[in-house]
Amino acid sequence: MDTVKITVLSGGVGGARFLRGLRHHLRETLPDGDGGTTAEITAVVNTGDDMWLSSLRITPDLDSIMYTLAGANDEVRGWGRIGETERVSAELNAYGVGWPWFTLGDLDLGTHIARSHFLRSGLALSEATARITARWNLGVTLLPVTDDEVETQVVTDDGTMHFQEWWTRRRASVTARRFEQRNVHTARPAPGVLEAISGADAILFAPSNPVVSIGTILGIPGVRATLVGASAPIVGVSPIISGAVVRGMADACLSAIGVQTSAEAVALHYGGRRSGGLLDAWLVDESDADAVAALAPAGITSFAAPLWMRDLETSARLAADALSLARR
Ligand code: FO1
């Protein structure tokens, strides 16, 4: 039996929807190892958004992916659990514990307590993640990019603050000058991360924030070099459609690093593999079809397809397009 190994670099909400579509596409096209082939999906997940809050370790991107793949996510809000209540959070607020602008739902708190319990018992984040995800039968292996704490700090004119303060509390209203991941230079990739990249048959960049999600993953020592040396094709999906972010505030992040908010500029930021960058191919929205010819000189084979992930079907079609670009 052949196994096709697909490794996806991912942030939170956009990455979660993409992974759900990819899993669906593979289940439809390779049911029960059809034709003697099975697929294995591994997600290498950003941990720069993580933090300790009320003595609990919070990992927003890992949890967004886990809840989405489990069908337990709040689709409207984009984060946390469906059918959530917030009684414990109200109590914590009354005691002045935690951030009043960052709500931990009651069901979600169960996940954070379990994770913090495992971490305090001496497990690494990757081991704690394996224990927590085992409950849900996700069909995707989730690997935090690193077991070390590399929380993203945002340097602004108003001081340096945790990414969540800048993003969730201030809604990127204060201009970001720089993003720095704490202790990133001494961080090590979590067990299995480099192997998932070097042993993959296809590597996909989910349509996630190129700066604070994919950028954090690429900043972990060893990850970029392993991608450059990987034998698998690397295909990225643009998180920018018609010059605007699909969700979130990636435009504010891109401005901080001097990159335009366009599908073409983000591809050039990752770079073509032939010239020392990362991408073999890049998927843009049909409305950005002009980028296809513009990216050819950089050695990035591009293709225009519908990128909006409105539902499971459109997400699965997008994943199928990314995979067929990888096969070319
Ligand atoms: N986002 C919000 O806008 N407000 C919140 O109160 C909030 C709580 C929260 C709790 C757990 C969690 O995993 C995520 C949460 N998010 C919340 C989302 C999250 O902070 C960000 O959107 C991501 O980190 C950016 O990808």
PDB file of C-alpha atoms in Angstrom, residues 104-313:
ATOM      1  CA  LEU A 104     -11.859  31.813  27.588  1.00  0.00           C
ATOM      2  CA  GLY A 105     -15.077  29.841  27.123  1.00  0.00           C
ATOM      3  CA  ASP A 106     -16.024  27.151  29.629  1.00  0.00           C
ATOM      4  CA  LEU A 107     -15.587  24.222  27.213  1.00  0.00           C
ATOM      5  CA  ASP A 108     -12.439  25.770  25.780  1.00  0.00           C
ATOM      6  CA  LEU A 109     -11.063  26.089  29.329  1.00  0.00           C
ATOM      7  CA  GLY A 110     -11.239  22.291  29.585  1.00  0.00           C
ATOM      8  CA  THR A 111      -8.722  22.093  26.725  1.00  0.00           C
ATOM      9  CA  HIS A 112      -6.423  24.694  28.310  1.00  0.00           C
ATOM     10  CA  ILE A 113      -6.553  22.995  31.713  1.00  0.00           C
ATOM     11  CA  ALA A 114      -5.770  19.599  30.148  1.00  0.00           C
ATOM     12  CA  ARG A 115      -2.879  21.059  28.129  1.00  0.00           C
ATOM     13  CA  SER A 116      -1.465  22.937  31.139  1.00  0.00           C
ATOM     14  CA  HIS A 117      -1.770  19.767  33.236  1.00  0.00           C
ATOM     15  CA  PHE A 118       0.239  17.798  30.665  1.00  0.00           C
ATOM     16  CA  LEU A 119       2.862  20.557  30.389  1.00  0.00           C
ATOM     17  CA  ARG A 120       3.234  20.774  34.183  1.00  0.00           C
ATOM     18  CA  SER A 121       3.569  16.981  34.293  1.00  0.00           C
ATOM     19  CA  GLY A 122       6.695  17.417  32.183  1.00  0.00           C
ATOM     20  CA  LEU A 123       5.348  16.733  28.695  1.00  0.00           C
ATOM     21  CA  ALA A 124       6.473  18.888  25.771  1.00  0.00           C
ATOM     22  CA  LEU A 125       3.818  20.860  23.864  1.00  0.00           C
ATOM     23  CA  SER A 126       4.020  18.377  20.968  1.00  0.00           C
ATOM     24  CA  GLU A 127       3.343  15.488  23.386  1.00  0.00           C
ATOM     25  CA  ALA A 128       0.530  17.395  25.094  1.00  0.00           C
ATOM     26  CA  THR A 129      -0.950  18.155  21.655  1.00  0.00           C
ATOM     27  CA  ALA A 130      -0.843  14.455  20.707  1.00  0.00           C
ATOM     28  CA  ARG A 131      -2.705  13.565  23.938  1.00  0.00           C
ATOM     29  CA  ILE A 132      -5.314  16.279  23.436  1.00  0.00           C
ATOM     30  CA  THR A 133      -5.962  15.664  19.741  1.00  0.00           C
ATOM     31  CA  ALA A 134      -6.231  11.876  20.318  1.00  0.00           C
ATOM     32  CA  ARG A 135      -9.705  12.508  21.736  1.00  0.00           C
ATOM     33  CA  TRP A 136     -11.089  13.843  18.480  1.00  0.00           C
ATOM     34  CA  ASN A 137     -10.065  11.449  15.668  1.00  0.00           C
ATOM     35  CA  LEU A 138      -9.024  14.332  13.415  1.00  0.00           C
ATOM     36  CA  GLY A 139      -7.491  12.402  10.518  1.00  0.00           C
ATOM     37  CA  VAL A 140      -4.676  14.989  10.514  1.00  0.00           C
ATOM     38  CA  THR A 141      -1.552  14.971  12.705  1.00  0.00           C
ATOM     39  CA  LEU A 142      -1.041  18.358  14.384  1.00  0.00           C
ATOM     40  CA  LEU A 143       2.538  19.310  15.202  1.00  0.00           C
ATOM     41  CA  PRO A 144       3.337  22.612  16.922  1.00  0.00           C
ATOM     42  CA  VAL A 145       6.300  23.981  14.991  1.00  0.00           C
ATOM     43  CA  THR A 146       8.313  24.089  18.220  1.00  0.00           C
ATOM     44  CA  ASP A 147       8.011  22.949  21.838  1.00  0.00           C
ATOM     45  CA  ASP A 148       9.795  26.133  22.944  1.00  0.00           C
ATOM     46  CA  GLU A 149       7.848  29.285  23.806  1.00  0.00           C
ATOM     47  CA  VAL A 150       8.293  31.739  20.926  1.00  0.00           C
ATOM     48  CA  GLU A 151       5.500  34.234  21.614  1.00  0.00           C
ATOM     49  CA  THR A 152       5.243  37.004  19.045  1.00  0.00           C
ATOM     50  CA  GLN A 153       5.901  40.499  20.391  1.00  0.00           C
ATOM     51  CA  VAL A 154       4.779  43.514  18.372  1.00  0.00           C
ATOM     52  CA  VAL A 155       7.014  46.572  18.460  1.00  0.00           C
ATOM     53  CA  THR A 156       4.837  49.701  18.069  1.00  0.00           C
ATOM     54  CA  ASP A 157       5.169  53.450  18.743  1.00  0.00           C
ATOM     55  CA  ASP A 158       3.057  52.751  21.803  1.00  0.00           C
ATOM     56  CA  GLY A 159       5.508  50.220  23.199  1.00  0.00           C
ATOM     57  CA  THR A 160       6.146  46.520  22.737  1.00  0.00           C
ATOM     58  CA  MET A 161       3.220  44.211  23.418  1.00  0.00           C
ATOM     59  CA  HIS A 162       2.162  40.589  23.100  1.00  0.00           C
ATOM     60  CA  PHE A 163       0.662  39.773  19.716  1.00  0.00           C
ATOM     61  CA  GLN A 164      -2.742  39.092  21.300  1.00  0.00           C
ATOM     62  CA  GLU A 165      -2.795  42.571  22.885  1.00  0.00           C
ATOM     63  CA  TRP A 166      -2.040  44.176  19.527  1.00  0.00           C
ATOM     64  CA  TRP A 167      -4.394  41.931  17.535  1.00  0.00           C
ATOM     65  CA  THR A 168      -7.303  41.052  19.784  1.00  0.00           C
ATOM     66  CA  ARG A 169      -7.419  44.041  22.127  1.00  0.00           C
ATOM     67  CA  ARG A 170      -6.236  46.848  19.886  1.00  0.00           C
ATOM     68  CA  ARG A 171      -7.399  45.376  16.565  1.00  0.00           C
ATOM     69  CA  ALA A 172      -4.090  46.453  14.975  1.00  0.00           C
ATOM     70  CA  SER A 173      -5.081  50.111  15.524  1.00  0.00           C
ATOM     71  CA  VAL A 174      -1.535  51.046  16.549  1.00  0.00           C
ATOM     72  CA  THR A 175       1.027  50.753  13.736  1.00  0.00           C
ATOM     73  CA  ALA A 176       3.281  47.718  14.027  1.00  0.00           C
ATOM     74  CA  ARG A 177       6.937  48.521  13.329  1.00  0.00           C
ATOM     75  CA  ARG A 178       8.346  45.037  13.831  1.00  0.00           C
ATOM     76  CA  PHE A 179       7.400  41.531  14.914  1.00  0.00           C
ATOM     77  CA  GLU A 180       9.775  39.606  17.126  1.00  0.00           C
ATOM     78  CA  GLN A 181       9.407  36.042  18.312  1.00  0.00           C
ATOM     79  CA  ARG A 182      10.803  35.623  21.817  1.00  0.00           C
ATOM     80  CA  ASN A 183      13.858  33.346  21.982  1.00  0.00           C
ATOM     81  CA  VAL A 184      13.300  32.264  18.384  1.00  0.00           C
ATOM     82  CA  HIS A 185      17.014  31.924  17.652  1.00  0.00           C
ATOM     83  CA  THR A 186      17.463  29.243  20.287  1.00  0.00           C
ATOM     84  CA  ALA A 187      14.159  27.476  19.569  1.00  0.00           C
ATOM     85  CA  ARG A 188      14.264  23.967  18.138  1.00  0.00           C
ATOM     86  CA  PRO A 189      11.726  22.440  15.779  1.00  0.00           C
ATOM     87  CA  ALA A 190       9.412  20.044  17.630  1.00  0.00           C
ATOM     88  CA  PRO A 191      10.075  16.331  17.083  1.00  0.00           C
ATOM     89  CA  GLY A 192       8.727  15.243  13.714  1.00  0.00           C
ATOM     90  CA  VAL A 193       8.590  18.711  12.132  1.00  0.00           C
ATOM     91  CA  LEU A 194      11.716  18.507   9.980  1.00  0.00           C
ATOM     92  CA  GLU A 195      10.944  14.866   9.117  1.00  0.00           C
ATOM     93  CA  ALA A 196       7.416  15.853   8.033  1.00  0.00           C
ATOM     94  CA  ILE A 197       8.964  18.390   5.654  1.00  0.00           C
ATOM     95  CA  SER A 198      11.850  16.312   4.313  1.00  0.00           C
ATOM     96  CA  GLY A 199       9.733  13.152   3.964  1.00  0.00           C
ATOM     97  CA  ALA A 200       6.707  14.790   2.330  1.00  0.00           C
ATOM     98  CA  ASP A 201       5.432  14.073  -1.172  1.00  0.00           C
ATOM     99  CA  ALA A 202       3.824  17.530  -1.306  1.00  0.00           C
ATOM    100  CA  ILE A 203       4.274  20.591   0.906  1.00  0.00           C
ATOM    101  CA  LEU A 204       1.499  23.182   1.003  1.00  0.00           C
ATOM    102  CA  PHE A 205       1.447  26.657   2.580  1.00  0.00           C
ATOM    103  CA  ALA A 206      -2.107  27.246   3.799  1.00  0.00           C
ATOM    104  CA  PRO A 207      -3.667  30.673   3.082  1.00  0.00           C
ATOM    105  CA  SER A 208      -2.445  31.924   6.470  1.00  0.00           C
ATOM    106  CA  ASN A 209      -0.856  35.164   7.604  1.00  0.00           C
ATOM    107  CA  PRO A 210       2.547  35.278   5.814  1.00  0.00           C
ATOM    108  CA  VAL A 211       4.143  37.297   8.627  1.00  0.00           C
ATOM    109  CA  VAL A 212       2.923  36.163  12.027  1.00  0.00           C
ATOM    110  CA  SER A 213       1.771  32.618  11.115  1.00  0.00           C
ATOM    111  CA  ILE A 214       3.841  31.196   8.237  1.00  0.00           C
ATOM    112  CA  GLY A 215       6.602  33.721   9.035  1.00  0.00           C
ATOM    113  CA  THR A 216       6.909  32.421  12.596  1.00  0.00           C
ATOM    114  CA  ILE A 217       7.111  28.815  11.348  1.00  0.00           C
ATOM    115  CA  LEU A 218       9.823  29.771   8.836  1.00  0.00           C
ATOM    116  CA  GLY A 219      11.752  31.586  11.570  1.00  0.00           C
ATOM    117  CA  ILE A 220      12.328  28.454  13.656  1.00  0.00           C
ATOM    118  CA  PRO A 221      15.952  27.461  13.025  1.00  0.00           C
ATOM    119  CA  GLY A 222      16.188  24.561  10.580  1.00  0.00           C
ATOM    120  CA  VAL A 223      12.711  24.876   9.075  1.00  0.00           C
ATOM    121  CA  ARG A 224      13.555  27.118   6.122  1.00  0.00           C
ATOM    122  CA  ALA A 225      16.694  25.160   5.236  1.00  0.00           C
ATOM    123  CA  THR A 226      14.765  21.873   5.359  1.00  0.00           C
ATOM    124  CA  LEU A 227      12.095  23.329   3.060  1.00  0.00           C
ATOM    125  CA  VAL A 228      14.734  24.540   0.606  1.00  0.00           C
ATOM    126  CA  GLY A 229      16.303  21.072   0.569  1.00  0.00           C
ATOM    127  CA  ALA A 230      13.035  19.108   0.465  1.00  0.00           C
ATOM    128  CA  SER A 231      12.471  16.914  -2.565  1.00  0.00           C
ATOM    129  CA  ALA A 232       8.697  17.551  -2.557  1.00  0.00           C
ATOM    130  CA  PRO A 233       7.163  20.421  -4.532  1.00  0.00           C
ATOM    131  CA  ILE A 234       6.149  23.417  -2.413  1.00  0.00           C
ATOM    132  CA  VAL A 235       2.830  25.042  -3.334  1.00  0.00           C
ATOM    133  CA  GLY A 236       1.451  28.117  -1.571  1.00  0.00           C
ATOM    134  CA  VAL A 237      -2.118  29.397  -1.469  1.00  0.00           C
ATOM    135  CA  SER A 238      -2.469  33.176  -1.439  1.00  0.00           C
ATOM    136  CA  PRO A 239      -4.085  34.637   1.699  1.00  0.00           C
ATOM    137  CA  ILE A 240      -4.714  37.828  -0.304  1.00  0.00           C
ATOM    138  CA  ILE A 241      -7.614  38.139  -2.740  1.00  0.00           C
ATOM    139  CA  SER A 242      -8.055  41.232  -4.954  1.00  0.00           C
ATOM    140  CA  GLY A 243      -5.525  43.192  -2.906  1.00  0.00           C
ATOM    141  CA  ALA A 244      -7.303  42.606   0.400  1.00  0.00           C
ATOM    142  CA  VAL A 245      -6.973  40.160   3.259  1.00  0.00           C
ATOM    143  CA  VAL A 246      -9.582  37.435   3.412  1.00  0.00           C
ATOM    144  CA  ARG A 247      -9.869  37.751   7.189  1.00  0.00           C
ATOM    145  CA  GLY A 248      -7.793  39.143  10.011  1.00  0.00           C
ATOM    146  CA  MET A 249      -5.265  41.949   9.752  1.00  0.00           C
ATOM    147  CA  ALA A 250      -2.483  40.512   7.604  1.00  0.00           C
ATOM    148  CA  ASP A 251      -2.306  43.836   5.709  1.00  0.00           C
ATOM    149  CA  ALA A 252      -1.078  45.584   8.883  1.00  0.00           C
ATOM    150  CA  CYS A 253       1.508  42.814   9.314  1.00  0.00           C
ATOM    151  CA  LEU A 254       2.639  42.990   5.684  1.00  0.00           C
ATOM    152  CA  SER A 255       3.048  46.801   5.858  1.00  0.00           C
ATOM    153  CA  ALA A 256       5.343  46.379   8.866  1.00  0.00           C
ATOM    154  CA  ILE A 257       7.740  44.257   6.806  1.00  0.00           C
ATOM    155  CA  GLY A 258       7.429  46.441   3.693  1.00  0.00           C
ATOM    156  CA  VAL A 259       5.420  43.986   1.586  1.00  0.00           C
ATOM    157  CA  GLN A 260       2.400  45.146  -0.423  1.00  0.00           C
ATOM    158  CA  THR A 261      -0.973  43.535   0.250  1.00  0.00           C
ATOM    159  CA  SER A 262      -1.220  41.658  -3.038  1.00  0.00           C
ATOM    160  CA  ALA A 263      -1.103  38.007  -4.082  1.00  0.00           C
ATOM    161  CA  GLU A 264       1.914  38.742  -6.266  1.00  0.00           C
ATOM    162  CA  ALA A 265       3.904  40.561  -3.566  1.00  0.00           C
ATOM    163  CA  VAL A 266       3.329  37.785  -1.018  1.00  0.00           C
ATOM    164  CA  ALA A 267       4.577  35.176  -3.524  1.00  0.00           C
ATOM    165  CA  LEU A 268       7.700  37.251  -4.173  1.00  0.00           C
ATOM    166  CA  HIS A 269       8.163  37.619  -0.416  1.00  0.00           C
ATOM    167  CA  TYR A 270       8.299  33.804  -0.117  1.00  0.00           C
ATOM    168  CA  GLY A 271      10.421  33.714  -3.266  1.00  0.00           C
ATOM    169  CA  GLY A 272      10.782  31.221  -6.083  1.00  0.00           C
ATOM    170  CA  ARG A 273      12.710  28.071  -5.236  1.00  0.00           C
ATOM    171  CA  ARG A 274      14.894  28.361  -8.310  1.00  0.00           C
ATOM    172  CA  SER A 275      16.317  31.611  -6.933  1.00  0.00           C
ATOM    173  CA  GLY A 276      16.861  30.474  -3.340  1.00  0.00           C
ATOM    174  CA  GLY A 277      13.278  31.068  -2.156  1.00  0.00           C
ATOM    175  CA  LEU A 278      10.619  28.584  -1.158  1.00  0.00           C
ATOM    176  CA  LEU A 279       7.859  28.332  -3.736  1.00  0.00           C
ATOM    177  CA  ASP A 280       7.609  26.056  -6.728  1.00  0.00           C
ATOM    178  CA  ALA A 281       4.030  27.115  -7.343  1.00  0.00           C
ATOM    179  CA  TRP A 282       1.458  29.646  -6.129  1.00  0.00           C
ATOM    180  CA  LEU A 283      -2.303  29.583  -6.262  1.00  0.00           C
ATOM    181  CA  VAL A 284      -4.032  32.956  -6.693  1.00  0.00           C
ATOM    182  CA  ASP A 285      -7.685  33.871  -6.927  1.00  0.00           C
ATOM    183  CA  GLU A 286      -9.272  34.255 -10.380  1.00  0.00           C
ATOM    184  CA  SER A 287      -9.541  37.990  -9.689  1.00  0.00           C
ATOM    185  CA  ASP A 288      -5.722  38.095  -9.387  1.00  0.00           C
ATOM    186  CA  ALA A 289      -5.067  36.260 -12.674  1.00  0.00           C
ATOM    187  CA  ASP A 290      -2.652  39.047 -13.730  1.00  0.00           C
ATOM    188  CA  ALA A 291      -0.191  37.745 -11.135  1.00  0.00           C
ATOM    189  CA  VAL A 292       0.235  34.482 -13.085  1.00  0.00           C
ATOM    190  CA  ALA A 293       2.279  36.047 -15.896  1.00  0.00           C
ATOM    191  CA  ALA A 294       3.965  38.510 -13.533  1.00  0.00           C
ATOM    192  CA  LEU A 295       5.373  35.702 -11.361  1.00  0.00           C
ATOM    193  CA  ALA A 296       6.751  33.579 -14.211  1.00  0.00           C
ATOM    194  CA  PRO A 297      10.123  35.445 -14.378  1.00  0.00           C
ATOM    195  CA  ALA A 298      10.649  34.622 -10.670  1.00  0.00           C
ATOM    196  CA  GLY A 299      10.291  30.930 -11.517  1.00  0.00           C
ATOM    197  CA  ILE A 300       6.998  30.608  -9.624  1.00  0.00           C
ATOM    198  CA  THR A 301       4.433  28.623 -11.613  1.00  0.00           C
ATOM    199  CA  SER A 302       1.116  30.236 -10.775  1.00  0.00           C
ATOM    200  CA  PHE A 303      -2.453  29.271 -11.374  1.00  0.00           C
ATOM    201  CA  ALA A 304      -5.681  31.210 -10.899  1.00  0.00           C
ATOM    202  CA  ALA A 305      -8.606  29.406  -9.224  1.00  0.00           C
ATOM    203  CA  PRO A 306     -11.463  30.343  -6.860  1.00  0.00           C
ATOM    204  CA  LEU A 307      -9.837  30.864  -3.427  1.00  0.00           C
ATOM    205  CA  TRP A 308     -12.854  31.753  -1.275  1.00  0.00           C
ATOM    206  CA  MET A 309     -13.460  28.911   1.197  1.00  0.00           C
ATOM    207  CA  ARG A 310     -17.197  29.425   1.651  1.00  0.00           C
ATOM    208  CA  ASP A 311     -17.998  25.876   2.682  1.00  0.00           C
ATOM    209  CA  LEU A 312     -16.577  22.349   2.692  1.00  0.00           C
ATOM    210  CA  GLU A 313     -16.983  21.927  -1.083  1.00  0.00           C
TER     211      GLU A 313
END
